[in-house]
XYZ file of C-alpha atoms in Angstrom:
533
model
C 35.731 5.899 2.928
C 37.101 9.107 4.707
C 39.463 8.596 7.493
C 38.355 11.411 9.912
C 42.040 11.650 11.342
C 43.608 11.855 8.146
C 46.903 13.323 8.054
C 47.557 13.993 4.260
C 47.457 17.185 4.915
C 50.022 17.361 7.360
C 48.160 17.220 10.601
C 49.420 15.192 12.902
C 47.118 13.033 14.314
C 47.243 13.787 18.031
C 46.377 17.325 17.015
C 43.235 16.331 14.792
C 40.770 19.431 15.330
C 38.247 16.143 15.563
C 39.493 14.403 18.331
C 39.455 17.400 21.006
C 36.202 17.706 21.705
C 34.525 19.120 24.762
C 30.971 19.481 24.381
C 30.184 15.601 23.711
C 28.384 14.982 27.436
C 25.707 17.824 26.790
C 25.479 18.376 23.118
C 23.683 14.916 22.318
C 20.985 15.298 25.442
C 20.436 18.861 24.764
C 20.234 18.091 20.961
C 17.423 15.538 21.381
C 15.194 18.127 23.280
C 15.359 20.458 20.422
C 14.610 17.440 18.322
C 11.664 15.851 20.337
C 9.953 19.114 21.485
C 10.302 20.353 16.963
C 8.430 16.639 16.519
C 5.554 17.610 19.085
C 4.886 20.906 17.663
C 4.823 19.739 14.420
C 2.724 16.946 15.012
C 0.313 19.361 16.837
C 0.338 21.830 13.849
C -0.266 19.300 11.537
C -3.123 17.422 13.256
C -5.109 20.892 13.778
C -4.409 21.905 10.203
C -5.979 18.499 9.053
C -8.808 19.256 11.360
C -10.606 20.568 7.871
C -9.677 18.188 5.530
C -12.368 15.733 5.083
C -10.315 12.708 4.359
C -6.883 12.310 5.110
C -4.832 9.733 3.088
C -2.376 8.998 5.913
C -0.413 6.345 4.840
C 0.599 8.185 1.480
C 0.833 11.290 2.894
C 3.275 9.523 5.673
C 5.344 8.290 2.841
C 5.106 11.526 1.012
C 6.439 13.745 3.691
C 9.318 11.377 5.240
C 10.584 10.891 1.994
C 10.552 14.791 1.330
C 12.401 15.441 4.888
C 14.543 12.161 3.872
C 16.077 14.533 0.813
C 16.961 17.414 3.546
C 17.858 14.980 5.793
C 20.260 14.167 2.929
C 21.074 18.151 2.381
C 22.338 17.801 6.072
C 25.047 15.757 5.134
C 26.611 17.727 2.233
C 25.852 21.950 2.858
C 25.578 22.626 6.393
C 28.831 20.347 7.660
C 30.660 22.823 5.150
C 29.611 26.216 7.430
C 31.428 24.659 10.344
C 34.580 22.844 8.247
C 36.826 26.673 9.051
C 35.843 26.890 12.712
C 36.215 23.379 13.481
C 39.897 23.263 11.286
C 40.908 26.591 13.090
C 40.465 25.396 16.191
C 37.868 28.263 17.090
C 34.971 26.622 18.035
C 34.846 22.524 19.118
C 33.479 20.149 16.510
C 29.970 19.102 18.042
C 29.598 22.536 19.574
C 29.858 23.865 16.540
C 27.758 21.691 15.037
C 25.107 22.785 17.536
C 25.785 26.737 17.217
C 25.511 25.922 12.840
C 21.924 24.382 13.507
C 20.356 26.439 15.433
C 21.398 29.249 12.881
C 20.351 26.750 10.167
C 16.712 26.673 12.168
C 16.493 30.500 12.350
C 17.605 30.809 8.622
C 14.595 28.345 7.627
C 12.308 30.359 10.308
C 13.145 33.862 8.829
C 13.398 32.792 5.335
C 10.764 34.020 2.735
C 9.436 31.663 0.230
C 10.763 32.965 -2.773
C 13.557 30.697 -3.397
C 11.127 27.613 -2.477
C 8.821 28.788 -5.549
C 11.424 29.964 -7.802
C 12.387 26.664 -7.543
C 8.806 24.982 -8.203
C 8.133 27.306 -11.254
C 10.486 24.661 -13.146
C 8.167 22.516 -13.167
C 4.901 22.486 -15.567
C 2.324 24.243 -15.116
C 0.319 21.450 -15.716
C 2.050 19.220 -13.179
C 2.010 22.012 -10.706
C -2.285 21.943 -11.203
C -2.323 18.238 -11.324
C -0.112 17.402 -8.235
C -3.050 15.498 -6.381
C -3.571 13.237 -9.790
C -1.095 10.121 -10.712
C 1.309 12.152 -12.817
C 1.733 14.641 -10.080
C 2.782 11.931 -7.033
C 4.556 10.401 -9.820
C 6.307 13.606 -10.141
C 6.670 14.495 -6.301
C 8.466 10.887 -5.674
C 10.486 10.568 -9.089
C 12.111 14.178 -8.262
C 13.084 13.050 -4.275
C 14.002 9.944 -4.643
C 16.345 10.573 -7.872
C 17.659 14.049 -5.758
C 18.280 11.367 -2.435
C 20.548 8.608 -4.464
C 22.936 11.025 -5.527
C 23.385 12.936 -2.568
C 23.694 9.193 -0.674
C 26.145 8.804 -3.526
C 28.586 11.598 -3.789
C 28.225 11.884 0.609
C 29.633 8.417 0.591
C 32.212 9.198 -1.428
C 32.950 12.237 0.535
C 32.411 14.822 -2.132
C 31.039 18.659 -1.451
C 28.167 17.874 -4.397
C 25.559 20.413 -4.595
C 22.090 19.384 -3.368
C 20.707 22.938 -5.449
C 22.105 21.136 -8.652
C 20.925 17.898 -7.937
C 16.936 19.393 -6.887
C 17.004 21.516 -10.287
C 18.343 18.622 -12.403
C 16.006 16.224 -10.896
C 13.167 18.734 -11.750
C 14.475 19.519 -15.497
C 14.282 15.209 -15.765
C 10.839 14.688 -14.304
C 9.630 17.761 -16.730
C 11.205 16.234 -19.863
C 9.793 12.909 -19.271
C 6.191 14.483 -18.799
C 6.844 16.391 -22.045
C 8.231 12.670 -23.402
C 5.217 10.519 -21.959
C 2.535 13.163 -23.329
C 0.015 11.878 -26.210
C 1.086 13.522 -29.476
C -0.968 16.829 -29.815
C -1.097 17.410 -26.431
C -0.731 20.922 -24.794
C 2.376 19.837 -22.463
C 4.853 22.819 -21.243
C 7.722 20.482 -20.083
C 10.677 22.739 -18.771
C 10.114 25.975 -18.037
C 13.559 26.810 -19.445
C 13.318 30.591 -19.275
C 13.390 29.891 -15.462
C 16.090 26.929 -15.265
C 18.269 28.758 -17.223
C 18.461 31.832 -14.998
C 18.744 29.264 -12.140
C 21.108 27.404 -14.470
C 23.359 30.516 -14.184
C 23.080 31.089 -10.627
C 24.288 27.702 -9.911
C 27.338 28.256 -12.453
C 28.283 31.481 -11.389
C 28.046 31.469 -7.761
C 31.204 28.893 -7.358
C 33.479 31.397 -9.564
C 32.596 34.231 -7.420
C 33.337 31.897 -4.511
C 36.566 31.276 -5.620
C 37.896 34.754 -7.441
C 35.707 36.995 -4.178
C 37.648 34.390 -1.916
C 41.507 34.920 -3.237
C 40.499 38.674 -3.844
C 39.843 39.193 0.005
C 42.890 37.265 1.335
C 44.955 39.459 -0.865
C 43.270 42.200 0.572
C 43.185 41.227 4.032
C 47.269 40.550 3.516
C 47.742 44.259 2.938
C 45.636 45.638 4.868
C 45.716 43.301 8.327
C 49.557 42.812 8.651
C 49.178 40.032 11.240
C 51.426 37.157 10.706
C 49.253 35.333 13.123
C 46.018 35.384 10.958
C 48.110 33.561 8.131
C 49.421 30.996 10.248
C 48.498 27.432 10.551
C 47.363 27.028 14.170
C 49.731 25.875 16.772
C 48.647 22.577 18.901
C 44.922 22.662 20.191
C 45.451 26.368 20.998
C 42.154 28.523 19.707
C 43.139 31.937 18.184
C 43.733 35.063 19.120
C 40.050 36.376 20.444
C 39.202 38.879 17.654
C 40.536 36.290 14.955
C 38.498 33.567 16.639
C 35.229 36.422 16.566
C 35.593 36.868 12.745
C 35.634 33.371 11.979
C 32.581 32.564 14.758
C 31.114 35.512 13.026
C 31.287 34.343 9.469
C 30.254 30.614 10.377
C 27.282 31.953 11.717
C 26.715 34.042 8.737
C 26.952 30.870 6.300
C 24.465 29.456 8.599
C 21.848 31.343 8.293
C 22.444 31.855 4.821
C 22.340 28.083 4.313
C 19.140 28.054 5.924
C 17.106 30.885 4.763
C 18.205 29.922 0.995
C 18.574 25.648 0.791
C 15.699 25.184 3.466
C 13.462 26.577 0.951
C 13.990 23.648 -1.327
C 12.303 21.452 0.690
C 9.815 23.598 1.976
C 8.429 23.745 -1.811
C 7.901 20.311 -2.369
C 6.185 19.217 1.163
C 3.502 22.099 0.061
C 3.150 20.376 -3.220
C 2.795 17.170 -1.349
C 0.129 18.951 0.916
C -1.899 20.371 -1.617
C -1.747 17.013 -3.476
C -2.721 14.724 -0.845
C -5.231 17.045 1.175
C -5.731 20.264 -0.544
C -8.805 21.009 1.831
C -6.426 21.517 4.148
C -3.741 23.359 2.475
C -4.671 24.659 -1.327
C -5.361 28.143 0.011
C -3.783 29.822 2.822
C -5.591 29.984 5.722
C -3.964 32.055 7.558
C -3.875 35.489 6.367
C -6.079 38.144 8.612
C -9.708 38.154 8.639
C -9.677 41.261 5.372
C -7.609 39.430 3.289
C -10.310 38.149 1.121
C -11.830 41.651 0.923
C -8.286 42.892 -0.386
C -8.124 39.784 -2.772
C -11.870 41.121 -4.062
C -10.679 44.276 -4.348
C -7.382 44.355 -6.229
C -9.400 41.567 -8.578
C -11.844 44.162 -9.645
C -9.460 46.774 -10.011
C -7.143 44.539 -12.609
C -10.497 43.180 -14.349
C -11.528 47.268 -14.926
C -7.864 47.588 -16.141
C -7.724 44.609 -18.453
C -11.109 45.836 -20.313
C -8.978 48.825 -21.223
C -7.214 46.559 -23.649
C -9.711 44.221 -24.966
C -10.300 44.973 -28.651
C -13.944 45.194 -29.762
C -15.213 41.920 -32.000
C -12.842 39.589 -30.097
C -14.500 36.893 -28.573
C -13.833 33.709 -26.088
C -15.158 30.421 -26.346
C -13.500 28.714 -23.179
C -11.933 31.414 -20.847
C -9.469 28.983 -18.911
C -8.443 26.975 -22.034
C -7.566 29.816 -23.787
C -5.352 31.616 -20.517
C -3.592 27.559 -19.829
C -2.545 28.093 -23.652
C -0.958 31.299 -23.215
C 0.552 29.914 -19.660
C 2.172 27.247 -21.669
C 3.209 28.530 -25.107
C 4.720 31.967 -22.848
C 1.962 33.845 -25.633
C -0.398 36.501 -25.777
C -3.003 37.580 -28.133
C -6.015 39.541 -28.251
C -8.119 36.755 -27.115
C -5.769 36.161 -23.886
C -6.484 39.590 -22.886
C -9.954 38.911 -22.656
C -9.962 35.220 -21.489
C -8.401 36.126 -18.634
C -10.649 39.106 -17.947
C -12.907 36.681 -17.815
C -11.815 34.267 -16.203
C -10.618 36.459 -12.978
C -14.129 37.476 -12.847
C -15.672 34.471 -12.987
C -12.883 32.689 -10.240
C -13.421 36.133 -7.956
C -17.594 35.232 -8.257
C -16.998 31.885 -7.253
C -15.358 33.293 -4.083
C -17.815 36.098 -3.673
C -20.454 35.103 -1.357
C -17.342 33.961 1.708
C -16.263 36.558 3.774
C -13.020 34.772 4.593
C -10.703 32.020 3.338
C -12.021 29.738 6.520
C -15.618 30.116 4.952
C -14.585 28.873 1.705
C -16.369 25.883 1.602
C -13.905 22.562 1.294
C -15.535 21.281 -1.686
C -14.559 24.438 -3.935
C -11.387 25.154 -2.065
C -8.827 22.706 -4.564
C -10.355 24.332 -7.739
C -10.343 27.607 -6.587
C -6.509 27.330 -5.599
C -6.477 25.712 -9.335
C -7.897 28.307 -10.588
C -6.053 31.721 -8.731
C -2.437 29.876 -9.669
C -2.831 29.727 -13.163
C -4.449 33.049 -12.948
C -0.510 34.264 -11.205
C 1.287 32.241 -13.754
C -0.788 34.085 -16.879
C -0.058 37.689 -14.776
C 3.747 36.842 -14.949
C 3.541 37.109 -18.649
C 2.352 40.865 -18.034
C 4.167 42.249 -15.282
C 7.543 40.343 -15.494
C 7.680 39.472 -19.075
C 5.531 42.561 -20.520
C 3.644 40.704 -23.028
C 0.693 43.130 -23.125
C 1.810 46.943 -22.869
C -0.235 48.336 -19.945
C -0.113 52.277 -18.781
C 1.994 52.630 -15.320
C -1.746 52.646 -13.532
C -3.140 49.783 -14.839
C 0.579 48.067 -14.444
C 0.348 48.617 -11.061
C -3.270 47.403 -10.450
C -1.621 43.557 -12.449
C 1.327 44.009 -9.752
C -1.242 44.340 -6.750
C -3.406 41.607 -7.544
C -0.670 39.659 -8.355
C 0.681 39.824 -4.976
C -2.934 38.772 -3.325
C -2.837 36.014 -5.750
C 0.644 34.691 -4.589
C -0.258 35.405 -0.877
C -2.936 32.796 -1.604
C -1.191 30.483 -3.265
C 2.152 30.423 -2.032
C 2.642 29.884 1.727
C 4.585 28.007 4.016
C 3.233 27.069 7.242
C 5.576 27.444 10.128
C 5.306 23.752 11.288
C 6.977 23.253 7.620
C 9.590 25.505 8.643
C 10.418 23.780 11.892
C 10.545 20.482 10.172
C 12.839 21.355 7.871
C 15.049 22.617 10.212
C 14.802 19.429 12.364
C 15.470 17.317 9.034
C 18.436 19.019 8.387
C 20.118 19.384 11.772
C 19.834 15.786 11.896
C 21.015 15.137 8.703
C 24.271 17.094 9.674
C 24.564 15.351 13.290
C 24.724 12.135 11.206
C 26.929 12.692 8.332
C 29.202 15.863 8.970
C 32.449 14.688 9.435
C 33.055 13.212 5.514
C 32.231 16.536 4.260
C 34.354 18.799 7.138
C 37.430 16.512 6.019
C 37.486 16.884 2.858
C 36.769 20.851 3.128
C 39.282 21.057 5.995
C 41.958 18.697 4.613
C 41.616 17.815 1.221
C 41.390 20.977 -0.904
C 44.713 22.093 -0.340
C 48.057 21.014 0.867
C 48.657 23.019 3.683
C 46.548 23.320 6.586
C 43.506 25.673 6.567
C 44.527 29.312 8.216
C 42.630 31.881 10.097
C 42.718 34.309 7.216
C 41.604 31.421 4.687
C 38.802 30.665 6.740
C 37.289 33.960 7.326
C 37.700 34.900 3.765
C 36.267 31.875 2.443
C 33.399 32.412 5.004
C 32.643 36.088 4.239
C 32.886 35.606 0.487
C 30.128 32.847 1.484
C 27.990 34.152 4.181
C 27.310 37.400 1.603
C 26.695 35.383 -1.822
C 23.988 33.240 -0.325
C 22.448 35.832 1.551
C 22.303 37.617 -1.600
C 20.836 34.927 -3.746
C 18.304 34.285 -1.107
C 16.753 38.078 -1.469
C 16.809 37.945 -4.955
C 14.774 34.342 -4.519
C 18.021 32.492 -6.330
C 19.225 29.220 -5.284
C 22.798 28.613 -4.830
C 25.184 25.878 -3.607
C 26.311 26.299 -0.255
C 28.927 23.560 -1.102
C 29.978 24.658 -4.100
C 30.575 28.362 -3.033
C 32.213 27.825 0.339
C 34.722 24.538 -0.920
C 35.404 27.019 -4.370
C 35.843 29.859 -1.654
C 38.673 27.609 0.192
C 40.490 27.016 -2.879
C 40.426 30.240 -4.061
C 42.363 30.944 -0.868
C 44.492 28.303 -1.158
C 45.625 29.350 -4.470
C 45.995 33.122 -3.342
C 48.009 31.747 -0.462
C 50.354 29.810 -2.809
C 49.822 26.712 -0.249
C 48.796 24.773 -3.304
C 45.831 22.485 -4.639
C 44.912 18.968 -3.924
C 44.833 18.623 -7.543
C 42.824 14.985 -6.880
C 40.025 16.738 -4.985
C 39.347 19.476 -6.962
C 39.116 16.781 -9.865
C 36.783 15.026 -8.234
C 34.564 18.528 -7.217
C 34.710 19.507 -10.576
C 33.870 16.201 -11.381
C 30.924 16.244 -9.208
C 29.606 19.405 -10.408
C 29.855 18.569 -13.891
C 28.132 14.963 -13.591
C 25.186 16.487 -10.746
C 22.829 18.097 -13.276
C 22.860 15.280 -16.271
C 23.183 12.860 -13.648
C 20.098 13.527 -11.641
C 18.384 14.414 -14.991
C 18.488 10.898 -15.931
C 18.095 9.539 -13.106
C 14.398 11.515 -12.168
C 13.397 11.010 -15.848
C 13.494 7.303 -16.111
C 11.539 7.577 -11.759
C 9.079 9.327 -13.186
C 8.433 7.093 -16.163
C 8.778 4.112 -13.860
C 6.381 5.517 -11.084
C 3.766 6.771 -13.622
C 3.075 3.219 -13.888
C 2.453 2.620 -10.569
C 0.344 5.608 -9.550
């Protein structure tokens, strides 16, 4: 357990940044209208968006989705209580104000954010999987991945520890992926880990913390010869806030890390409740209904345009037995031959027929709308291997036609409702309300010896606020936790105030144990719930 007035550090305890608080009389009431009027839209979204569907399961798809907020609930816990750890330990903000001012920059970072983390992340999984979420294997999948991603957050939160909820989704994903490949029949055509993918997630989530911690030490060296304030690398005096512009930088960054947290860790969750949508009622949400009234004429359009630019490269004599067989081959194995090239000519002509005689997605009739979502992802997965991994040498024109297409087939494919959005948010603002203070300590107290400064703060911050911001354009998940409590110590070490050499054990600890950990623990879920399902 972590005492919340701890004075290891050297705080004395009628000084504790935690126990001079000022907003406690409004912040809970005001809270719990943000909270109940998020819970009316979303139940008011939701309920017109199943308007269409023609059966709802709702019991399972109860389950499905509080189990899938349970896991950011979770998130709440660890990553956003470390954005406010500096202004809380600084004294520039109050601890449940600044709780409040991290959320609602947590709720416009998940607003704002756009989706390509949230299916960067899903592309770990099989294809297979991915088509077969509404089957047994693919709940089995869904549930195996949360609930192993939920016990060892619950874990390493009780224990106090900064553990990364990125490593722990990614690792769960790798598990449930290698016990699909594991539980396949022998022959079958099984893709298990898309490791091409995991590993240059792998490497985000390794890197980021060392840039945390060298960007971090770098800046406060900088900031020491350039800002010659003897103030800024003082510990603060009493319950005193800082000087204003001090106090501004660190509000500032803290606000930053925010809505970096949101736009790039919301996304996490986002992903999997649209898996669980499109598995439970895809009438509702296979295809996205949304879009303006043209979009299916554009969709037509840039279809016939890549089919015309495909035929330039089918070879005369080949022929194709089973289009789709032959383009979920090439999907898996990451090949391409001279049949692919015309299997999935075909097969974009015959999926654009099907969808021929609708004028819009809404007209779509609910019967074909599942297979046709089927059909128009695996069609986006088999373009990757041509515009991103440049399997079939194309002329810049006909390039271009793949890259447009490609882009109406992910605008189908891959949305995010905004009553997802907002529930995300809610899931983790309550998550932090709940669990914040374990993770503030032991960022505040029990990285270093000494206690946190101004200059630490804001440097640990900025070196934050930019990395994740920058991962989240480049659709990369990184660790909140891990880059902000590697930031701190890098500062701690550049300040020569020295290193709780127990904590940063147990971090290390933490991040080394996260991905094998949560490997193991999704693989033997999803073997267990594939018998159940």
């Amino acid at each position: 357990m972590v005492d919340v007035v701890s004075s290891e550090a050297g705080i004395p305890r009628p000084d504790h940044p935690l126990e001079h608080s000022s907003g406690a009389k409004w912040f809970l009431p005001a809270f719990g209208v943000l909270v109940l009027a998020g819970i009316i839209y979303v139940g008011y979204a939701l309920s017109q968006d199943l308007a269409v569907a023609k059966t709802v399961p709702w019991i399972l798809l109860g389950i499905a989705l509080l189990i899938a907020l349970g896991f950011k609930f979770v998130n709440g816990f660890h990553d956003t209580a470390n954005a406010v750890a500096t202004v809380i330990y600084t004294r520039s903000l109050p601890a449940e104000f600044a709780v409040m001012w991290s959320g609602v920059f947590n709720f416009l970072g998940v607003l704002t954010s756009s989706g390509a983390v949230a299916f960067g992340i899903l592309s770990l999984l099989p294809v297979e999987l991915i088509l077969q979420v509404g089957s047994s294997s693919g709940f089995a999948m869904v549930f195996a991945l949360l609930v192993a991603a939920i016990l060892w957050n619950l874990g390493t939160w009780f224990l106090g520890l900064p553990a990364s909820s990125s490593h722990t989704m990614v690792g769960s994903i790798i598990g449930v992926g290698l016990a699909n490949q594991f539980m396949a029949p022998a022959g079958s055509a099984t893709s298990g880990v898309e490791w091409g993918q995991a590993t240059n997630v792998g490497m985000s989530l390794l890197v980021s913390p060392l840039v945390g911690f060298f960007a971090a030490a770098i800046l406060l060296y900088v900031m020491k010869l350039l800002v010659r304030n003897p103030a800024l690398y003082e510990a603060p005096k009493g319950n005193t806030p800082p000087p204003w512009w001090i106090r501004a930088l660190l509000i500032f960054t803290c606000t930053g890390v925010s809505f970096a947290h949101g736009s790039n860790d919301g996304q996490k969750g986002m992903g999997l409740i649209m898996l669980i949508l499109i598995g439970v009622v895809p009438t509702a949400y296979a295809l996205n209904r949304t879009p303006d009234i043209n979009y299916l004429d554009a969709y037509k359009s840039a279809s016939a345009a890549v089919e015309q630019s495909l035929g330039k490269y089918v070879k005369p004599g080949v022929t194709v037995t089973d289009a789709k067989a032959a383009v979920q081959e090439a999907v898996r194995s990451k090949s391409w031959s001279d049949q692919t090239t015309l299997a999935l000519q075909t097969y974009i002509h015959d999926t654009t027929a099907g969808l021929q005689p609708y004028a819009t997605v809404d007209k779509v009739p609910t019967d074909l709308v599942s297979n046709a979502r089927n059909d128009i992802y695996l069609i986006g997965e088999a373009l990757k291997l041509i515009d991103k991994k440049k399997l079939l040498p194309m002329q810049d024109a006909d390039l271009q036609a793949v890259t447009r297409y490609h882009k109406a087939v992910d605008n189908a494919t891959k949305f995010i409702p905004l009553w997802v959005k907002i529930a995300v948010a809610l899931a983790l603002g309550l998550g932090t309300m709940v669990g914040w203070k374990r993770i503030v300590v032991t960022v505040g107290e029990k990285i270093g010896k000494s206690h946190l400064t101004y200059g630490q703060g804001a440097a640990a911050e900025l070196v934050a606020m930019v990395t994740i911001g920058m991962a989240d354009r480049l659709g990369l998940p990184v660790s909140t936790t891990h880059v902000l409590s590697s930031g701190v110590a890098g500062t701690m070490a550049a300040n020569g105030s020295g290193l709780q050499w127990a904590t940063v054990r147990n971090l290390l600890l933490a991040w080394v144990l996260t991905l094998p950990c949560s490997i193991a623990l999704a693989f033997g879920l999803f073997v267990v719930f594939r018998q159940v399902f």
